PDB file of C-alpha atoms in Angstrom:
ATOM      1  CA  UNK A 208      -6.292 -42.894  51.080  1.00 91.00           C
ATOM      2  CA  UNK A 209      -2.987 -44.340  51.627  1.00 94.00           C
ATOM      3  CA  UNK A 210       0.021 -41.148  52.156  1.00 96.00           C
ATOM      4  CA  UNK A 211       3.705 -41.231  52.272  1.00 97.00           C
ATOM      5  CA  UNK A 212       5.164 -39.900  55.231  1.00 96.00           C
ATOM      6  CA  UNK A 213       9.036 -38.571  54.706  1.00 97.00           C
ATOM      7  CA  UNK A 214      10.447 -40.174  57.712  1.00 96.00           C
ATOM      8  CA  UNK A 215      12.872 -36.728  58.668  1.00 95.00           C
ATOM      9  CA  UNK A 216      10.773 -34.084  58.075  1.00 95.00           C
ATOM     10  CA  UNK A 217       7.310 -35.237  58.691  1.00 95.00           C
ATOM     11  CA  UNK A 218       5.832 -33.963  55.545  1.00 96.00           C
ATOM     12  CA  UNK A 219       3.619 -35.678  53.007  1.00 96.00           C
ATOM     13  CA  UNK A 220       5.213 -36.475  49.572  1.00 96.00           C
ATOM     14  CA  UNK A 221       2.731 -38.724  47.958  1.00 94.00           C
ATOM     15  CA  UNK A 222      -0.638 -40.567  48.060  1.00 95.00           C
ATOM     16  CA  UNK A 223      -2.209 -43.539  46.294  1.00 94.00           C
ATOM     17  CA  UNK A 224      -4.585 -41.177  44.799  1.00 94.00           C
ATOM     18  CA  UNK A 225      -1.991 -41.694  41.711  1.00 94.00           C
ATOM     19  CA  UNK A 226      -0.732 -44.467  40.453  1.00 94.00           C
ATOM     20  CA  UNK A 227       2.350 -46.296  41.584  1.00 96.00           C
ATOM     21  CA  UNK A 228       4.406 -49.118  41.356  1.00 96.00           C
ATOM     22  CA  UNK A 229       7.215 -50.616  43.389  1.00 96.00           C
ATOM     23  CA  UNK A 230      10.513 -51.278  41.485  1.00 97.00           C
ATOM     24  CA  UNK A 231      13.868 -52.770  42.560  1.00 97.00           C
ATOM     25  CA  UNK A 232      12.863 -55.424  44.706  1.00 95.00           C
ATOM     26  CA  UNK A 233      10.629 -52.754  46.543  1.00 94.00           C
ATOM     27  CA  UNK A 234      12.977 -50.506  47.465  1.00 95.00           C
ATOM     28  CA  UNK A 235      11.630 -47.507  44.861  1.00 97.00           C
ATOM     29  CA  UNK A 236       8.333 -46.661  44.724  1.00 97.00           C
ATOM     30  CA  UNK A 237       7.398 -45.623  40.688  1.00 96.00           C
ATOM     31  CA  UNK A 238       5.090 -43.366  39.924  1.00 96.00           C
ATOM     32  CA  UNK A 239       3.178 -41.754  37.089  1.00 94.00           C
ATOM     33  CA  UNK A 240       3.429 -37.621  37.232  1.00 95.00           C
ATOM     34  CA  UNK A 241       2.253 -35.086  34.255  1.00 94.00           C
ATOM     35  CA  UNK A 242       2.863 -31.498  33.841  1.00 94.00           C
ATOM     36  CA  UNK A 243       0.275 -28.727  33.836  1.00 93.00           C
ATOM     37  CA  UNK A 244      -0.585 -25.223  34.182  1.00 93.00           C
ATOM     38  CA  UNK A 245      -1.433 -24.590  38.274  1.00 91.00           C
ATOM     39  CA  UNK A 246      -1.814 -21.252  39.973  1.00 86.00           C
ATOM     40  CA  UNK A 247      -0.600 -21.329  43.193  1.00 76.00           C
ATOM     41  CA  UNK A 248      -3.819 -20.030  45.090  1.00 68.00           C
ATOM     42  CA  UNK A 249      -6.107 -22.600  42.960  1.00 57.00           C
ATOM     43  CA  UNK A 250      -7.970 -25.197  44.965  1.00 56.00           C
ATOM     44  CA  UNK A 251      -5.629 -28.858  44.758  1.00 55.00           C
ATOM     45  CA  UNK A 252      -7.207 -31.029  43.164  1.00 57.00           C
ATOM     46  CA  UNK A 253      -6.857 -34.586  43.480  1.00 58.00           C
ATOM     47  CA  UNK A 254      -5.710 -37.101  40.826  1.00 58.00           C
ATOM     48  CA  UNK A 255      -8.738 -38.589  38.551  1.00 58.00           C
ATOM     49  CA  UNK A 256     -11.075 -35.756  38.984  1.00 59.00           C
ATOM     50  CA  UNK A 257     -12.982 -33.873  36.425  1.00 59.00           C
ATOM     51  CA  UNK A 258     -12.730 -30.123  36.488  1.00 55.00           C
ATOM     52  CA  UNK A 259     -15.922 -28.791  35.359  1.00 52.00           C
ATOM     53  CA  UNK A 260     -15.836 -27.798  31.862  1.00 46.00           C
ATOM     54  CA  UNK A 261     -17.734 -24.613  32.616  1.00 43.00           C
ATOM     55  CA  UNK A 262     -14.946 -22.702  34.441  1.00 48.00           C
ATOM     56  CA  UNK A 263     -13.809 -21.522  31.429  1.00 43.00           C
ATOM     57  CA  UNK A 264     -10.412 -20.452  32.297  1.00 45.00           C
ATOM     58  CA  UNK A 265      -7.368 -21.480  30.238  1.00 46.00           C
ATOM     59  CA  UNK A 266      -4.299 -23.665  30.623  1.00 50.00           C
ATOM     60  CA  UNK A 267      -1.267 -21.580  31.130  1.00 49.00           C
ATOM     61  CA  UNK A 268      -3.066 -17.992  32.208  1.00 51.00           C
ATOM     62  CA  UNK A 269      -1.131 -15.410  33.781  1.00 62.00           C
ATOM     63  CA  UNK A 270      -1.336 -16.447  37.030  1.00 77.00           C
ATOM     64  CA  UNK A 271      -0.193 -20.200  36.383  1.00 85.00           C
ATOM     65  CA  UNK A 272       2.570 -21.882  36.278  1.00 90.00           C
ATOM     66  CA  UNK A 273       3.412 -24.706  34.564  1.00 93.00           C
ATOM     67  CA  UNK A 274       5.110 -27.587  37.181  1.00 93.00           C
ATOM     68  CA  UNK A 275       4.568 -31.507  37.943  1.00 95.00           C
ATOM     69  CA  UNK A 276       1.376 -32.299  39.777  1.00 95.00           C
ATOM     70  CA  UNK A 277       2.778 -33.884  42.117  1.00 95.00           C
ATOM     71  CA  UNK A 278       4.761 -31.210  42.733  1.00 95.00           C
ATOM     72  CA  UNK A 279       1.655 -28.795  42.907  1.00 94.00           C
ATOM     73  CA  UNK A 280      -0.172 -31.005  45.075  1.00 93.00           C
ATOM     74  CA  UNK A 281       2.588 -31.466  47.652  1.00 95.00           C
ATOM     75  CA  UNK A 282       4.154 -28.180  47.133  1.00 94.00           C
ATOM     76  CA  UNK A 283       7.960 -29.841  46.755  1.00 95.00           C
ATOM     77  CA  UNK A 284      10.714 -27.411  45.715  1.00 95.00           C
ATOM     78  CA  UNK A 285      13.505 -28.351  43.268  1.00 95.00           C
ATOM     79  CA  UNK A 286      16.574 -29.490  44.963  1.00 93.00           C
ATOM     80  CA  UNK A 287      18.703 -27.396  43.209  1.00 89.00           C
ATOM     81  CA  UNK A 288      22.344 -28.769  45.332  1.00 89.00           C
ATOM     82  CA  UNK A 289      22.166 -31.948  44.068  1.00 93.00           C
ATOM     83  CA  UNK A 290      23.848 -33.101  41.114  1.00 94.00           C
ATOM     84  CA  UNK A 291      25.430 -36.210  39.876  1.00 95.00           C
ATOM     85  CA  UNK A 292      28.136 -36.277  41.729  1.00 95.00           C
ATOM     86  CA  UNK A 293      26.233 -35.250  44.774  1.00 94.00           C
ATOM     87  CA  UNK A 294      23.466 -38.195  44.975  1.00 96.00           C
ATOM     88  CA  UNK A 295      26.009 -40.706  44.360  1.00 95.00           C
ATOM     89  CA  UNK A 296      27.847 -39.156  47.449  1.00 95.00           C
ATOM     90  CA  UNK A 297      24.349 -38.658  48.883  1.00 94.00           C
ATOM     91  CA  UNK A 298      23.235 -42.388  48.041  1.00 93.00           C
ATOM     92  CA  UNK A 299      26.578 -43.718  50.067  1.00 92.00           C
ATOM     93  CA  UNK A 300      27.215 -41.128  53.009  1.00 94.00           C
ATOM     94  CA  UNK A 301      27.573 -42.874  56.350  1.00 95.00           C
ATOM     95  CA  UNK A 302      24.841 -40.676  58.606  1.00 95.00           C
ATOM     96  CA  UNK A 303      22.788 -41.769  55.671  1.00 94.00           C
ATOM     97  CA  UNK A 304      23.242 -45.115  56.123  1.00 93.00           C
ATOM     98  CA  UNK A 305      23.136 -45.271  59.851  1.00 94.00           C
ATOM     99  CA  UNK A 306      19.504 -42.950  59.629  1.00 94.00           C
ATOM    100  CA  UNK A 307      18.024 -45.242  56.774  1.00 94.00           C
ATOM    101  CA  UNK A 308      18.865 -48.427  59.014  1.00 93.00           C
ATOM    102  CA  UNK A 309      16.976 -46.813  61.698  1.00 94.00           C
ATOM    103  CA  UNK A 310      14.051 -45.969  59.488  1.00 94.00           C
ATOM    104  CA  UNK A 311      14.064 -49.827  57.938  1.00 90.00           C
ATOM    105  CA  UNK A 312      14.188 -51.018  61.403  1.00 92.00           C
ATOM    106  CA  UNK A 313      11.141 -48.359  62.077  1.00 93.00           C
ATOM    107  CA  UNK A 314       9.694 -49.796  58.965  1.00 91.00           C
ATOM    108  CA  UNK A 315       9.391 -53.946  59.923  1.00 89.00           C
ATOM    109  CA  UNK A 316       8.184 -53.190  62.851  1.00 90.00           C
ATOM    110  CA  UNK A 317       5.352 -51.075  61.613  1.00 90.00           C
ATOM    111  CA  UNK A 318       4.498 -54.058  59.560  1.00 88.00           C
ATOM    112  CA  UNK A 319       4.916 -56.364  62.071  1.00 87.00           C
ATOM    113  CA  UNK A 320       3.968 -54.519  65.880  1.00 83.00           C
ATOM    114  CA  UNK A 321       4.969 -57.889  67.718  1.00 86.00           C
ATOM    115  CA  UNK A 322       8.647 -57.750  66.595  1.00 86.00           C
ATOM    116  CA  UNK A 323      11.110 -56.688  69.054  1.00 89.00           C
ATOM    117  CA  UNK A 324      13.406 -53.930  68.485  1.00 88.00           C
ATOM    118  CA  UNK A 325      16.268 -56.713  68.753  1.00 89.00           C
ATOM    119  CA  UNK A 326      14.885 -58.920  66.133  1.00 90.00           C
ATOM    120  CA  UNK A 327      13.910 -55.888  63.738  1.00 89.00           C
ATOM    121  CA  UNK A 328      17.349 -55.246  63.778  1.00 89.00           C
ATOM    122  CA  UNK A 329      19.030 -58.399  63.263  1.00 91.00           C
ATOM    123  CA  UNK A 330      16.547 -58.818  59.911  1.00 88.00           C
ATOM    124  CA  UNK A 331      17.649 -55.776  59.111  1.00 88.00           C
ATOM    125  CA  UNK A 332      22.024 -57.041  59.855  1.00 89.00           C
ATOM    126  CA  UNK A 333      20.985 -60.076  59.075  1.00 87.00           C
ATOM    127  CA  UNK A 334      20.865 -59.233  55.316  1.00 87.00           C
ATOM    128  CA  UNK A 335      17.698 -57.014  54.549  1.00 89.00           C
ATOM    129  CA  UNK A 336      19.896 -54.129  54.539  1.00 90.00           C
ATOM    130  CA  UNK A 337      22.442 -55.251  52.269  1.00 92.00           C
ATOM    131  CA  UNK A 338      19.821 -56.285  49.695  1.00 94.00           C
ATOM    132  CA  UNK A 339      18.677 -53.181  50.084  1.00 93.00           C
ATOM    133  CA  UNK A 340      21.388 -51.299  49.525  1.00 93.00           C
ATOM    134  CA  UNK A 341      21.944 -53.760  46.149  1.00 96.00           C
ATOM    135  CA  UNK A 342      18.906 -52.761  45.124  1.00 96.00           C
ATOM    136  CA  UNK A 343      19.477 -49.063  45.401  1.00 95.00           C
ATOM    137  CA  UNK A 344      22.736 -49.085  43.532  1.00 96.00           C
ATOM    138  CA  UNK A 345      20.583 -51.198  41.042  1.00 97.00           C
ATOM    139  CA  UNK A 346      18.424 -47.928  40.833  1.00 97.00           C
ATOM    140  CA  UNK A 347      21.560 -45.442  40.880  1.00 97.00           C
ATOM    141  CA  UNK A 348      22.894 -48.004  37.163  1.00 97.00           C
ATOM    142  CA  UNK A 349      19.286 -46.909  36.251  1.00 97.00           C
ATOM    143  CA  UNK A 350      19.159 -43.121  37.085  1.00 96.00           C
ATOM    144  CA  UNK A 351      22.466 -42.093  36.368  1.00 97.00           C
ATOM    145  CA  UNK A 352      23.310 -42.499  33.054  1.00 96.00           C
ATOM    146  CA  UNK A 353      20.052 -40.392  32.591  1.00 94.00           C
ATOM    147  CA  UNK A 354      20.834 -37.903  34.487  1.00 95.00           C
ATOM    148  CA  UNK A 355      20.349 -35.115  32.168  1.00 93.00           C
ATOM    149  CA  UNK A 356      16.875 -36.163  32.110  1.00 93.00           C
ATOM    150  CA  UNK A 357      16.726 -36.146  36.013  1.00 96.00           C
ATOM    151  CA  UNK A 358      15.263 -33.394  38.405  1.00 96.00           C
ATOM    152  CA  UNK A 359      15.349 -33.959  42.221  1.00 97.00           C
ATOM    153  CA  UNK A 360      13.138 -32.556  43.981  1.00 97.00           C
ATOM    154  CA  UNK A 361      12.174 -32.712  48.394  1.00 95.00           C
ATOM    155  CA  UNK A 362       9.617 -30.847  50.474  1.00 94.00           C
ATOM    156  CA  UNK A 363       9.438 -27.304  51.683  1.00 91.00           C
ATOM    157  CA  UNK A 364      11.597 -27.753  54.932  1.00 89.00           C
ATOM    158  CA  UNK A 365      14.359 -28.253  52.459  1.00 88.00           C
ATOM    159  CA  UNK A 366      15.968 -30.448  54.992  1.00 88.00           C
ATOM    160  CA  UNK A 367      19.148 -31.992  53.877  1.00 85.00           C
ATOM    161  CA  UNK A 368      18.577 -35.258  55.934  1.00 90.00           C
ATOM    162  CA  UNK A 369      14.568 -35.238  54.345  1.00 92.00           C
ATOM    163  CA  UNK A 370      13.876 -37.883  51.670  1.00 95.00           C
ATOM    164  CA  UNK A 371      14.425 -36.949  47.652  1.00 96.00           C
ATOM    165  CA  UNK A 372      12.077 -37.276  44.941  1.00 97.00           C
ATOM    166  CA  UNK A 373      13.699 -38.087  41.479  1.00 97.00           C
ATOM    167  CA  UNK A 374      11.385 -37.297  38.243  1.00 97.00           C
ATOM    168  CA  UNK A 375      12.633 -38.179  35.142  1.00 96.00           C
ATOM    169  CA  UNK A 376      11.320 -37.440  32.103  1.00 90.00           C
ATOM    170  CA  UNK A 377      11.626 -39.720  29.286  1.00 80.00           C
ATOM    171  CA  UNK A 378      10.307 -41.685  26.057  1.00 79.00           C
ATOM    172  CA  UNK A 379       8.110 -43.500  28.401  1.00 78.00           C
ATOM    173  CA  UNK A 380       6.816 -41.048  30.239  1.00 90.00           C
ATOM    174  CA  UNK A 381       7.313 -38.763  33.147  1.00 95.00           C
ATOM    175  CA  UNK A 382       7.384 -40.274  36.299  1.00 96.00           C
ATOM    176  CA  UNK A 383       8.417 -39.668  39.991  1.00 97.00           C
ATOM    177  CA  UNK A 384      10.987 -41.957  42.069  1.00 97.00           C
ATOM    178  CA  UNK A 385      10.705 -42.545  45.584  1.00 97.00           C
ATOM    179  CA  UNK A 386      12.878 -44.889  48.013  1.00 96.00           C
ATOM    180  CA  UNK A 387      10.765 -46.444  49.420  1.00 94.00           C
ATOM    181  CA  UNK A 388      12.295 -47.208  53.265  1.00 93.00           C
ATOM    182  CA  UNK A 389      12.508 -43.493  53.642  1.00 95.00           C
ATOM    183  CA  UNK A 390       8.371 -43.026  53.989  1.00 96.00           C
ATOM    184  CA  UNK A 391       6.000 -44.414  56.489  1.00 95.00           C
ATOM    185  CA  UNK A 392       2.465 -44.982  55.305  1.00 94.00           C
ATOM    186  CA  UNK A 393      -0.454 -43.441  56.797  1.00 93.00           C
ATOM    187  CA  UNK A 394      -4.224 -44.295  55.798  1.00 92.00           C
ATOM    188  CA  UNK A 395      -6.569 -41.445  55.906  1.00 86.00           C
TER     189      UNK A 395
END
């Protein structure tokens, strides 16, 4: 099983036990998320299993709550500072900036081990970044004018520098928006 790593905080926010896609030239990761009823001393479990049909317990009892399952299964908290104004100010803060490059740098070279830190960094100056960061206002033309539909969500060290989860909720679905460059992948 493949897991994203938040870069900051350490924590995991997502595995290929569900099914994703990669969006914006790779710089979000897409994917699928569905609401349920989940008690928060239940067993997790994972995507694509089959509860037995003999438990005989009921969506929505009074111990459960209903929440993403995603959410459940990485126990992420709602976000509750950031609003529109605040993730575009978010999306184009400096420290941002300057951490992400790090973590893209972090990121080729995990890909490639014999790449110097020199020459991960002059991919990155040498235009990676900036397509990068065209691709993410590409994603902030496609989040924002649904905002009302958005809810941002990070993991339980709530830390303000930690990666952000966007679910939005929609005709087509509900689904879960990561960026990409701010997760390393571990296989379990």
């Amino acid at each position: 099983m493949l897991v994203f790593i938040d870069r900051c905080t350490g924590e995991d926010h997502f595995s290929d036990a569900y099914a994703y896609e990669e969006l914006f030239g790779g710089a979000i990761v897409k994917a699928a998320c569905k609401w349920g009823h989940y008690s928060n001393n239940e067993d997790v479990v994972l995507a694509g299993s089959n509860p037995s049909a003999e438990d005989g317990e009921e969506a929505g009892t009074e111990t459960s709550e209903r929440k993403i399952d995603l959410v459940h299964q990485f126990k992420l908290v709602e976000c509750n500072y950031m609003n529109k104004k605040g993730f575009k100010e978010w999306l184009t803060d400096e420290d941002n900036m300057t951490r992400w490059k790090k973590f893209f740098v972090d990121g080729l070279q995990e890909k490639d081990y014999k790449l110097s830190d020199e020459d991960a960094l002059a991919k990155v100056e040498g235009g990676a970044m900036k397509e990068w960061k065209k691709e993410l206002t590409n994603f902030a033309k496609f989040i924002l004018p649904q905002w009302k539909n958005v809810m941002v969500y990070h993991d339980v060290k709530e830390d303000l520098e930690g990666a952000k989860i966007f679910y939005i909720g929609d005709g087509e679905g509900d689904n879960f928006y990561y960026i990409n460059n701010l997760y390393r992948t571990e296989k379990f």
